[in-house]
Coordinates of C-alpha atoms in Angstrom, one line a residue:
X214 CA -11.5 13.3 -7.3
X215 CA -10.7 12.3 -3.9
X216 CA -12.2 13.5 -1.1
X217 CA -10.1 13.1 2.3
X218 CA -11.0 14.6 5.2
X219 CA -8.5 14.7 7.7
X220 CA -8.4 16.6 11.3
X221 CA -6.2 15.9 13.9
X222 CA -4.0 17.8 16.6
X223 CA -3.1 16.2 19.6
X224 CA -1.0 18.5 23.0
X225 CA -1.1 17.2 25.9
X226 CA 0.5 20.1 28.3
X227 CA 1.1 23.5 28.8
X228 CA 4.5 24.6 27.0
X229 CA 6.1 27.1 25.4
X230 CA 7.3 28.3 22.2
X231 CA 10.6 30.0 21.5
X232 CA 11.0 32.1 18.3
X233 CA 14.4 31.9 18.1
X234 CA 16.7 34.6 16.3
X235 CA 16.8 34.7 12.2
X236 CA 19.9 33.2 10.8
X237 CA 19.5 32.6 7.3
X238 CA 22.3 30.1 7.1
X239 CA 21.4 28.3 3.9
X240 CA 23.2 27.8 0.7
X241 CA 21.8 29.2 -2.8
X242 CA 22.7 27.5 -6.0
X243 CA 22.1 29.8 -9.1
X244 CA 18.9 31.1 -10.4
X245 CA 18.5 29.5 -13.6
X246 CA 15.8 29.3 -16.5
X247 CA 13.3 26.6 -17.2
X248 CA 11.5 25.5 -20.1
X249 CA 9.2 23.3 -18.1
X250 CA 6.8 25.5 -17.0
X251 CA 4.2 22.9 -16.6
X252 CA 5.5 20.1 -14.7
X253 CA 5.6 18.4 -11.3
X254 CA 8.3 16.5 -9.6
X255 CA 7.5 12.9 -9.3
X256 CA 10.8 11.7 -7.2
X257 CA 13.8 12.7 -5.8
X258 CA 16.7 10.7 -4.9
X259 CA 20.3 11.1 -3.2
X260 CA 23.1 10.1 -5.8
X261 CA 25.3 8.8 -2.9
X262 CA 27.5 11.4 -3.4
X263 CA 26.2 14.6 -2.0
X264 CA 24.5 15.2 -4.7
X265 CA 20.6 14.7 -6.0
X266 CA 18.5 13.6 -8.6
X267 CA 14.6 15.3 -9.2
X268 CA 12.7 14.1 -11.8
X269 CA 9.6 15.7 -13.2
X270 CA 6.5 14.7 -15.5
X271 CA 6.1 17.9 -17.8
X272 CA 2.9 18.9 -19.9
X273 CA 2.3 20.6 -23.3
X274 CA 0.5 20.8 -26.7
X275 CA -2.7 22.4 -27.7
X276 CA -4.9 19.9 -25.7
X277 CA -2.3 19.7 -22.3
X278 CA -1.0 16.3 -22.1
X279 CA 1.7 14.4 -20.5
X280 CA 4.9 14.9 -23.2
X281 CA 8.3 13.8 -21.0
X282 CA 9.8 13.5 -18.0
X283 CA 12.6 15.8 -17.1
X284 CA 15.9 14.3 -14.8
X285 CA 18.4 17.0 -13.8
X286 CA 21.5 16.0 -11.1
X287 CA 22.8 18.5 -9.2
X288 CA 26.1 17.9 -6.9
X289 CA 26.6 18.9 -3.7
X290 CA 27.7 22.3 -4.8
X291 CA 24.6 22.8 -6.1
X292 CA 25.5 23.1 -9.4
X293 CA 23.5 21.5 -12.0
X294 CA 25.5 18.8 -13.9
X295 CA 23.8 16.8 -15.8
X296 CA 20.1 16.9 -17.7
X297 CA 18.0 14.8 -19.6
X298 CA 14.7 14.9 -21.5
X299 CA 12.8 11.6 -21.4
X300 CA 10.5 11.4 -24.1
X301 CA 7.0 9.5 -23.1
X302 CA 6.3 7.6 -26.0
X303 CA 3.6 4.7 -25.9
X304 CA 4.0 4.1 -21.7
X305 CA 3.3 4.5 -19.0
X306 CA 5.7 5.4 -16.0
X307 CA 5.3 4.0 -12.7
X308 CA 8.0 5.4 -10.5
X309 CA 12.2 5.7 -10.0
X310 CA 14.2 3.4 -7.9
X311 CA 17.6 4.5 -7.3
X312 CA 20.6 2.3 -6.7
X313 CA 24.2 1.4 -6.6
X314 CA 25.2 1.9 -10.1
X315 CA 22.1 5.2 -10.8
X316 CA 18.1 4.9 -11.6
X317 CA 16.0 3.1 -13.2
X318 CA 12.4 4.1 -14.8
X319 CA 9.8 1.6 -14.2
X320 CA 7.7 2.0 -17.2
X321 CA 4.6 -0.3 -18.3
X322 CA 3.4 -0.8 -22.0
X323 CA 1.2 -3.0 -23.8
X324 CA 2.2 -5.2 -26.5
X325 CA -0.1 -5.6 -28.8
X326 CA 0.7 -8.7 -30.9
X327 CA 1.2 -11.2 -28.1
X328 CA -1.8 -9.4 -25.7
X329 CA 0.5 -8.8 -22.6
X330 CA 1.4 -5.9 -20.2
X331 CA 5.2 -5.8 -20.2
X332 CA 6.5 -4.0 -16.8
X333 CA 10.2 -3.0 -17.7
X334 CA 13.0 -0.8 -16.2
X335 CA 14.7 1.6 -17.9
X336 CA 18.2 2.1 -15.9
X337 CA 21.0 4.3 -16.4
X338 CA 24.0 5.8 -14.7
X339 CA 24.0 9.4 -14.0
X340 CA 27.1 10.8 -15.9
X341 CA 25.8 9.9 -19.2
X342 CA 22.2 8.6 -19.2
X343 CA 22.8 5.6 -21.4
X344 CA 19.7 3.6 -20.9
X345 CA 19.4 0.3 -20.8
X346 CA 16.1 -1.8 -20.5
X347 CA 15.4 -4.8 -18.7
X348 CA 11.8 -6.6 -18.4
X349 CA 11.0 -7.2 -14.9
X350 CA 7.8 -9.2 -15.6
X351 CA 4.6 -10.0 -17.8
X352 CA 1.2 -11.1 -17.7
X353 CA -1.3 -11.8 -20.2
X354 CA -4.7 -9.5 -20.6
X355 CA -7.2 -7.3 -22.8
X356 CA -5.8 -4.1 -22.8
X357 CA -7.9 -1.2 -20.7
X358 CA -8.2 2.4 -21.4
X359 CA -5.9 3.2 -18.2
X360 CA -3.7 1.8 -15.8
X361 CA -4.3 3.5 -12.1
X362 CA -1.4 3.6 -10.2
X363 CA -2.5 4.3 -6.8
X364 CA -0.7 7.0 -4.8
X365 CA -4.0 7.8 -2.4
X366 CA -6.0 5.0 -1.2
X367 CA -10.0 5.8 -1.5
X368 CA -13.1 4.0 -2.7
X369 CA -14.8 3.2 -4.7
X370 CA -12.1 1.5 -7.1
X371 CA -14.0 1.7 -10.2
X372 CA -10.9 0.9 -12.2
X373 CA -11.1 -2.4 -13.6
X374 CA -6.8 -2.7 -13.5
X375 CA -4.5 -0.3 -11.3
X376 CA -1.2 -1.2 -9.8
X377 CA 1.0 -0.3 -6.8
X378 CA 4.7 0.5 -5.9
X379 CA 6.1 0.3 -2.4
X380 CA 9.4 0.7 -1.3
X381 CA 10.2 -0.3 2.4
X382 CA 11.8 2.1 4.4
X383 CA 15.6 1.8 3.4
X384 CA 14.4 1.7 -0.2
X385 CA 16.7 -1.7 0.0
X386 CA 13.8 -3.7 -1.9
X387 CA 10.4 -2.7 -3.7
X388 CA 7.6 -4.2 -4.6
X389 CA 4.6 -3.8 -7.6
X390 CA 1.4 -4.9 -7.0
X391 CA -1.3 -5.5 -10.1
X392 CA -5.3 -5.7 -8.9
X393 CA -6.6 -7.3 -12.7
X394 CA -10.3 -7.1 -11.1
X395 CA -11.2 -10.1 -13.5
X396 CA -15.0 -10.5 -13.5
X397 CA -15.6 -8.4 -10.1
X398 CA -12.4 -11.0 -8.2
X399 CA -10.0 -9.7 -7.4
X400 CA -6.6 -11.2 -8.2
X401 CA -3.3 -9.5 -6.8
X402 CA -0.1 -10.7 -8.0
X403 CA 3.0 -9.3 -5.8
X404 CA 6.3 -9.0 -7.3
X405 CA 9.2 -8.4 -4.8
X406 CA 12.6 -6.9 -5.8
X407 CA 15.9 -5.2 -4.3
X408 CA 17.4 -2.1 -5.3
X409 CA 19.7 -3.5 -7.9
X410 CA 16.1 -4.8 -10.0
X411 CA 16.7 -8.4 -8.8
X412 CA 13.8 -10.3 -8.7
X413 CA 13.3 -11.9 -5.1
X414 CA 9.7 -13.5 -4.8
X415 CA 6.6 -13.4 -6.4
X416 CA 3.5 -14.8 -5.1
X417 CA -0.3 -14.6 -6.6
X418 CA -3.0 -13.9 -3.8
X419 CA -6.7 -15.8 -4.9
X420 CA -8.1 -17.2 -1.6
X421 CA -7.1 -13.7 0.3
X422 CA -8.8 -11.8 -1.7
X423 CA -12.3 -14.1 -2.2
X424 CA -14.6 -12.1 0.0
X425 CA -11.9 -8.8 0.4
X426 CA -10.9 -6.0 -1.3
X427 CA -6.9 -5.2 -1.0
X428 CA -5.0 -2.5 -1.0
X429 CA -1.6 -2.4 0.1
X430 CA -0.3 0.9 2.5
X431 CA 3.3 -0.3 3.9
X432 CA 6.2 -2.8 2.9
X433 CA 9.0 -4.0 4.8
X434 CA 11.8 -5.9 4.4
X435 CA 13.6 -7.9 7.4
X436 CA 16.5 -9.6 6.5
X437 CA 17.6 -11.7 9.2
X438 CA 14.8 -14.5 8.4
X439 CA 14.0 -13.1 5.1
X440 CA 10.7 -11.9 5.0
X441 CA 8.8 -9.5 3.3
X442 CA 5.7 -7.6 5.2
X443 CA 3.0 -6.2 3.6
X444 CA 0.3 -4.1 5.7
X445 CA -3.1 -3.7 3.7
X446 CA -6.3 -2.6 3.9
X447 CA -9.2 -4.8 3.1
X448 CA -11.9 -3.3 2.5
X449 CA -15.8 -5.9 2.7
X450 CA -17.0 -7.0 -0.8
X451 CA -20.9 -7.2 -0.7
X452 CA -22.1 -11.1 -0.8
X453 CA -24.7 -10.2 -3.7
X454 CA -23.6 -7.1 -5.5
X455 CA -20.3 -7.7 -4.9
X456 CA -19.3 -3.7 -4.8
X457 CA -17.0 -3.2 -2.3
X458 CA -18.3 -0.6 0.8
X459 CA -16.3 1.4 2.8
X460 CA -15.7 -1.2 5.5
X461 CA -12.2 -2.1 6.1
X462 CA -9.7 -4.0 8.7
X463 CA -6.1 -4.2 8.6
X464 CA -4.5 -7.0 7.2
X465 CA -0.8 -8.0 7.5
X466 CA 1.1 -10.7 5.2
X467 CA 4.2 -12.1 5.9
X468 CA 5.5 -13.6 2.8
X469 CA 8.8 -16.3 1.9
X470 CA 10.3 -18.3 0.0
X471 CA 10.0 -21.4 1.9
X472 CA 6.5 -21.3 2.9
X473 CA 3.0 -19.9 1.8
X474 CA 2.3 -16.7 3.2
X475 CA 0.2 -16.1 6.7
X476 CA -1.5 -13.3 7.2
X477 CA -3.1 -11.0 10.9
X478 CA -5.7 -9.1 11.1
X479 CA -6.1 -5.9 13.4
X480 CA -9.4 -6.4 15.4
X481 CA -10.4 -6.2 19.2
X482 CA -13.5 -5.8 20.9
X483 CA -15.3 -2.8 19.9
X484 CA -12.0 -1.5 18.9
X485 CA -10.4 -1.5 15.7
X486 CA -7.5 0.5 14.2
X487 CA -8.5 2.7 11.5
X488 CA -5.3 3.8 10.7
X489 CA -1.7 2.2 10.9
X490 CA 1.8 2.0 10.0
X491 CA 4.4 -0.7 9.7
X492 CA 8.0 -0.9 11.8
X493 CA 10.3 -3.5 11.2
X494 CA 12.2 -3.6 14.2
X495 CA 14.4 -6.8 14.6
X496 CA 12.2 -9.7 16.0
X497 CA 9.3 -7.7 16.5
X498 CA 6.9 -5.9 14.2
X499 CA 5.0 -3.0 15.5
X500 CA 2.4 -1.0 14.2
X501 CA 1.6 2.5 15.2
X502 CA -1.8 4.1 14.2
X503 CA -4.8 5.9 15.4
X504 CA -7.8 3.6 17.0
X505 CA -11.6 3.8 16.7
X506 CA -15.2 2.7 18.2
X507 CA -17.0 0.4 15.3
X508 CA -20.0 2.3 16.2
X509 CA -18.9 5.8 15.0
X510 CA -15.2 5.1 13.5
X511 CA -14.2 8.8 15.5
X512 CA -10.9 8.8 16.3
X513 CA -10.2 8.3 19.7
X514 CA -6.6 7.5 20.2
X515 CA -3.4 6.2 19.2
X516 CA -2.6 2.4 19.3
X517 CA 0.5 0.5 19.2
X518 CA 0.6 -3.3 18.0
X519 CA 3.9 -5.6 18.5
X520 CA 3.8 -8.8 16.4
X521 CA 6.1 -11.8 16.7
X522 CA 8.2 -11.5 13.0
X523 CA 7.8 -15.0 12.5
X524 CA 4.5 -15.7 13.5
X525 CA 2.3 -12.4 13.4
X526 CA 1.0 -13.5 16.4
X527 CA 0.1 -10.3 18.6
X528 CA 2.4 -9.9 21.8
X529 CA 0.7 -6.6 23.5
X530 CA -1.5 -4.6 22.7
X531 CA -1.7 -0.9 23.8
X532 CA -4.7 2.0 23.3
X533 CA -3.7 5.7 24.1
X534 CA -6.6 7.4 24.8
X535 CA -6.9 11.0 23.5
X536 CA -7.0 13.2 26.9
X537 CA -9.3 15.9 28.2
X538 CA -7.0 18.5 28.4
X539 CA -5.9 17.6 25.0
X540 CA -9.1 18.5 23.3
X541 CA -9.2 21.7 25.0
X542 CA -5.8 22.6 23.9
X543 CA -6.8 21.7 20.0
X544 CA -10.2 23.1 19.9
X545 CA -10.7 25.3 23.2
X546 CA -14.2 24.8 24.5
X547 CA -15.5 23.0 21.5
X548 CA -14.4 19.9 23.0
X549 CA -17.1 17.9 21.5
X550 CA -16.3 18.0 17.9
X551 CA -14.7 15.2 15.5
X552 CA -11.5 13.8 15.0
X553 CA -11.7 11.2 11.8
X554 CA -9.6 10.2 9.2
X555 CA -6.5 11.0 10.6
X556 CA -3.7 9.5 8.5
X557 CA 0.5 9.4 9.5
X558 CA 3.4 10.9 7.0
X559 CA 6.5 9.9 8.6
X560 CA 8.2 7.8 11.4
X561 CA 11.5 7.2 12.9
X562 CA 12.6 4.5 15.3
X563 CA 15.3 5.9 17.8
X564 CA 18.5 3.9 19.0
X565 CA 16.3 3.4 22.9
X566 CA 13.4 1.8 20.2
X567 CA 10.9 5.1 21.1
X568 CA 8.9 5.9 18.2
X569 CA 8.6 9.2 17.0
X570 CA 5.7 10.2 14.2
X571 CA 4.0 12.9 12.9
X572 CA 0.3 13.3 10.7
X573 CA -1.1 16.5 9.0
X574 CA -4.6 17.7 8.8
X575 CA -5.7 17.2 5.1
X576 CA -9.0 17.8 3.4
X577 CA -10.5 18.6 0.2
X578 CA -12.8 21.8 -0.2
X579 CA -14.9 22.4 -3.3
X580 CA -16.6 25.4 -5.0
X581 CA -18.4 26.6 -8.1
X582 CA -16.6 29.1 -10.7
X583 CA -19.6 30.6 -13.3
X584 CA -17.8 30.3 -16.7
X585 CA -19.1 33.5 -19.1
X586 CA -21.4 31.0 -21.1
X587 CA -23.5 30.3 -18.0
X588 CA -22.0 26.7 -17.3
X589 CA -20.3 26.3 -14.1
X590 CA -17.1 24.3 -13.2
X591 CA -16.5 23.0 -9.9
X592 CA -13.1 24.0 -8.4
X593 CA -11.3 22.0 -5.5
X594 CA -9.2 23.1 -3.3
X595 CA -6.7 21.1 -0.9
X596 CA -6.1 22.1 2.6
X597 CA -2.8 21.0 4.4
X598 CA -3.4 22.2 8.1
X599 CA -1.9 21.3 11.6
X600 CA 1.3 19.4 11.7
X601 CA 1.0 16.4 14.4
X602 CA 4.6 15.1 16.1
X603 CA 4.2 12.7 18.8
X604 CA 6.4 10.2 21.2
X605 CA 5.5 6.6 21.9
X606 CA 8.2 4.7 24.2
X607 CA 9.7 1.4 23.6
X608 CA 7.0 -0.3 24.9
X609 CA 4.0 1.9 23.0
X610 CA 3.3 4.3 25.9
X611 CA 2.6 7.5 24.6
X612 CA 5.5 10.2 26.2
X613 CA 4.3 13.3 24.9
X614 CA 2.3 14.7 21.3
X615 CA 2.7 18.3 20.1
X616 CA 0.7 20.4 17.5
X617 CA 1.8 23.0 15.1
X618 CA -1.1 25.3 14.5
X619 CA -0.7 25.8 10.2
X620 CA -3.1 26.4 7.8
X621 CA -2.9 26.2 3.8
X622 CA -4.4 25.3 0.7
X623 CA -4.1 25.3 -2.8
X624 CA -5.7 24.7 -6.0
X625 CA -2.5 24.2 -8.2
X626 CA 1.0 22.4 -7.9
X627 CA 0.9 20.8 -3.4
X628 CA 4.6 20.5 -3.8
X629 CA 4.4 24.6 -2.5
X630 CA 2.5 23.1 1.1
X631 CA 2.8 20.6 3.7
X632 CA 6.0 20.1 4.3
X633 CA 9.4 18.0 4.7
X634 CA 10.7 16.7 7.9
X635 CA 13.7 14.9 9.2
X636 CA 14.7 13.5 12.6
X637 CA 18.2 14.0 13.9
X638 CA 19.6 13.2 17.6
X639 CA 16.5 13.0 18.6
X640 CA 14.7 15.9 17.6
X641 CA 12.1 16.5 15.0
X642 CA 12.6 19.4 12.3
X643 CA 9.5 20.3 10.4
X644 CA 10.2 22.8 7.1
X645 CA 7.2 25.0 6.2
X646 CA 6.4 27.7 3.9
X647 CA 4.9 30.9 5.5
X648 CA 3.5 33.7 3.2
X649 CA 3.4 35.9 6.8
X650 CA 5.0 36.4 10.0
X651 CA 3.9 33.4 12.4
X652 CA 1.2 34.5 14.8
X653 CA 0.2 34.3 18.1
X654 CA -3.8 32.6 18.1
X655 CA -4.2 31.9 21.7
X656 CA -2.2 31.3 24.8
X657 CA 1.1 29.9 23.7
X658 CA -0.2 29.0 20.5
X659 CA 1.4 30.0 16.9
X660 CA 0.2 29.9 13.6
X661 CA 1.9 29.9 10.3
X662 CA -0.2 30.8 7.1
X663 CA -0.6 31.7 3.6
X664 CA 2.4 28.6 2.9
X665 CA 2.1 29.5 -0.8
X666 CA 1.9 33.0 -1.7
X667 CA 4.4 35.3 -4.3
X668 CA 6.9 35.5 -0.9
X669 CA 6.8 32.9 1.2
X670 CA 9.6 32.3 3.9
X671 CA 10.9 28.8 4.7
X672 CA 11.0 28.3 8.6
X673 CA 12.2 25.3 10.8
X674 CA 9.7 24.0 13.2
X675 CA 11.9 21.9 15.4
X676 CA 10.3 19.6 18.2
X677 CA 13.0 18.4 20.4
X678 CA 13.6 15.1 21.9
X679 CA 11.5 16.1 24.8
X680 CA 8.7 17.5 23.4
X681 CA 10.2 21.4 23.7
X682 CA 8.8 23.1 20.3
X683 CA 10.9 26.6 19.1
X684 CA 11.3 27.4 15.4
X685 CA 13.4 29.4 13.4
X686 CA 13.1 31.6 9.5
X687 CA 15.8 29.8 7.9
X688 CA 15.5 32.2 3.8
X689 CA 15.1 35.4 3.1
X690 CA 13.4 36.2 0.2
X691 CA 16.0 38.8 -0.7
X692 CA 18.2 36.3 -1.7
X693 CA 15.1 33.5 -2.4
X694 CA 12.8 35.4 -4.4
X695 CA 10.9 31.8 -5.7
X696 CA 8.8 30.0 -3.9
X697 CA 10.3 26.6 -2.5
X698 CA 9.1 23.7 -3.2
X699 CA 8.7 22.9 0.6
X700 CA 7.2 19.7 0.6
X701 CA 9.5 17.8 -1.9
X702 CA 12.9 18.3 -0.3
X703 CA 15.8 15.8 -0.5
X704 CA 17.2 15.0 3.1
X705 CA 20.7 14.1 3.1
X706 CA 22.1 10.6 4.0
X707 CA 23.6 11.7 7.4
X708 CA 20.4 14.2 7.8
X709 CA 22.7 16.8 8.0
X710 CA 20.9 19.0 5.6
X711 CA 18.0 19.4 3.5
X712 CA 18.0 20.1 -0.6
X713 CA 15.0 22.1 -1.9
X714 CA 13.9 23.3 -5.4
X715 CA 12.8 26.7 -5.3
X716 CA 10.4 27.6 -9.0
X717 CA 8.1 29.8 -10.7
X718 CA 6.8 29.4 -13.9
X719 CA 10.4 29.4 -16.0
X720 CA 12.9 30.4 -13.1
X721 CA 14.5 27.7 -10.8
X722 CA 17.0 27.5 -8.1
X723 CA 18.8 24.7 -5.7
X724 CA 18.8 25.6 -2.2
X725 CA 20.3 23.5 0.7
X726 CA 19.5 24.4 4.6
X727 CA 21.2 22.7 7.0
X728 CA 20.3 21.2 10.2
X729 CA 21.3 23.3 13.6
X730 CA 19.4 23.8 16.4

């Protein structure tokens, strides 16, 4: 099981918080039944026309086992059109990619006769699910037990073969890694392809990966000198054992067609960043992330990173220190305590070229449950806590940061927590679940709790383009009496609304709030 342990909140003045007045403006499709009781959504796309596509993994049998995969389309109206069950035979299924002409299924299966892992897509338009298959690539290999396809990145990789799919922002291209870990070397072959399942580049990585341990966190695609960017971590392989530690730096490729890929690593001083993401932003790359000291790897600030596109070569180089005052204002007096293992979720490059991000608190809690013949099974539980939205400028200056005080957990389905976000002129709109009336904790503090409980309410957290914070209930569970599925919403093209999926057990209903402020 993973264990993550992230805690973060960052405000850096006094402000205050508006509750504004309850206008439940949202549009409710019809509650409807369900015969996938068990089953989680594993993507959602826009159709291009209003509409959306969700399509969910769903369990059964006497021993509980994956059995199918469940695509519904509902159009704008919210009406549900279309269905279809996907049967999972002998495969294994990777992910979606939608494009011009509908989805395809990336599946992977082993063929047993000629010893190779076949990686084929499975694409079909959405009026009548006619599938149609076409092999993307394959590679010769003894079959293992598993495939890991790695949606969390944590060691130790004990897996001897996983595999990784990335789609760069747009969701224009994609690529699929494969780590074969052939007699403790690591060899990564990268496939790169656009929407449309055209293959564009692939390139095997030995030498990179002769004393490092990749694993890849962001892709982007710039088109103007066609490149791909790939920002990894690479985590230290021992020089005897060979296992690979905890150690890490980041490490970013720039691959073409016309020339052997060159990579940069993130290092200065006593100074390295211990979490980043990747921007494409015309000639220059930037990376956004939090910073730490080698000698304690505590998080002390955010750091910003701009990279020729061509080169990788570093331009500037900027460290935002965490401030006094904004200690006190996340933990009061207790100013002493640790900030670690804080990781991003979203961000959104405005027209001026400020950066706008936000990161949640996660962790994973654990606890004993005595079973009646006197064994015990260990329970975890996944917390999703504060909600961090922050401004950098142009140039990487931090403008302002502000944290919204939450606090959840679950043990069951997280698409019920966290949350969905979306950026529009400017301002930042956070959707959470909220099984109580927010609360005042301190000051001009507010908390919103108990995200998944029989009633939660679905608000709108909005943090405005200068760093003003008010929020808004945007259901009511007279008319919404499922739980929404908060964290899994569809936002529209022109991020003028948001779809949501509201379920329990066999009920289900398509809800769509819009964006006002």
């Amino acid at each position: 099981m993973r264990i993550l342990f992230f805690f973060f909140t960052v405000f850096f003045f006094q402000f205050q918080i508006t509750a504004q007045s309850i206008e439940t403006s949202y549009k409710a499709g019809e509650s409807m039944s369900d015969r996938y009781k068990f089953s989680n959504i594993i993507a959602t796309e826009n159709d291009g026309n209003g509409g959306v596509v969700i399509v969910r993994a769903y369990y059964g049998g006497m021993i509980i086992r994956l059995q199918g995969y469940y695509i519904e389309h509902y159009n704008e109206s919210l009406e549900l059109i279309n269905k279809y069950n996907y049967k999972a035979d002998d495969v294994e299924i990777m992910g979606v990619v939608a494009g011009e002409n509908g989805i395809s299924i990336i599946e992977v299966g082993y063929n047993k006769e000629s010893g190779h892992y076949i990686y084929w897509a499975n694409t079909t338009k959405l009026d009548n699910f006619q599938f149609r298959k076409k092999e993307l690539f394959r590679f010769k290999r003894e079959r293992e037990k598993r495939i890991n396809f790695l949606t969390k990145y944590e060691v130790p990789f004990n897996d001897k073969f996983y595999s990784q799919l990335l789609f760069d922002s747009k969701k224009s291209v994609f690529m699929i890694s494969i780590d074969s870990k052939i007699k403790s070397r690591d060899l990564h072959k990268v496939y790169f392809f656009d929407a449309n399942l055209n293959n564009l580049l692939a390139y095997e990585l030995k030498e990179e990966t002769l004393d490092r341990h990749l694993v890849f966190e962001n892709l982007e695609y710039n088109k103007t000198n066609n490149s791909f960017y790939l920002l990894s971590k690479a985590y230290e392989q021992g020089k005897r054992t060979k296992a690979i530690s905890l150690k890490y730096r980041y490490q970013l490729f720039r691959f073409t067609k016309e020339s052997p890929p060159i990579m940069q690593y993130f290092e200065k001083n006593d100074l390295f960043a211990s979490s980043l993401k990747l921007i494409a932003d015309k000639e220059i790359l930037k990376c956004v992330g939090f910073y730490s000291n080698f000698s304690d790897r505590k998080y002390r600030g955010l750091v910003f990173v701009a990279l020729d596109a061509n080169t990788l070569s570093i331009k500037d180089q900027l460290f935002n220190p965490f401030s006094a005052q904004f200690m006190t204002d996340k933990y009061g007096a207790e100013t002493d305590k640790e900030l670690k293992n804080l990781g991003f979720r979203d961000l959104h490059i405005q027209e001026d070229g400020s950066i706008i991000f936000n990161a949640e608190e996660e962790y994973v809690s654990s606890k004993y449950k005595n079973n009646p013949d006197d064994s015990r099974t260990q329970i975890f539980i996944y917390h999703y806590n504060d909600i961090v939205c922050a401004k950098l400028n142009a140039n990487g200056k931090m403008e302002w940061a502000r944290n919204i005080n939450k606090a959840e957990r679950t043990m069951g389905d997280e698409a019920y927590v966290s949350y969905t976000s979306v950026v529009k002129d400017g301002n930042t709109c956070f959707f959470v679940n909220s099984g109580s009336v927010p609360q005042r904790i301190s000051g001009e503090r507010i908390l919103f709790k108990k995200g998944y409980s029989k009633s939660p309410e679905v608000y709108m957290i909005v943090v405005k383009n200068n760093g003003d914070l008010s929020y808004k209930q945007v259901t009511n569970k007279k008319d919404i009496r499922l739980p929404v599925m908060v964290s899994k919403g569809v936002v529209a093209p022109n991020n003028e609304s948001v779809f949501f999926l509201a379920r329990r057990g066999n009920r289900k209903q398509p809800i769509r709030v819009p964006i006002e402020f």
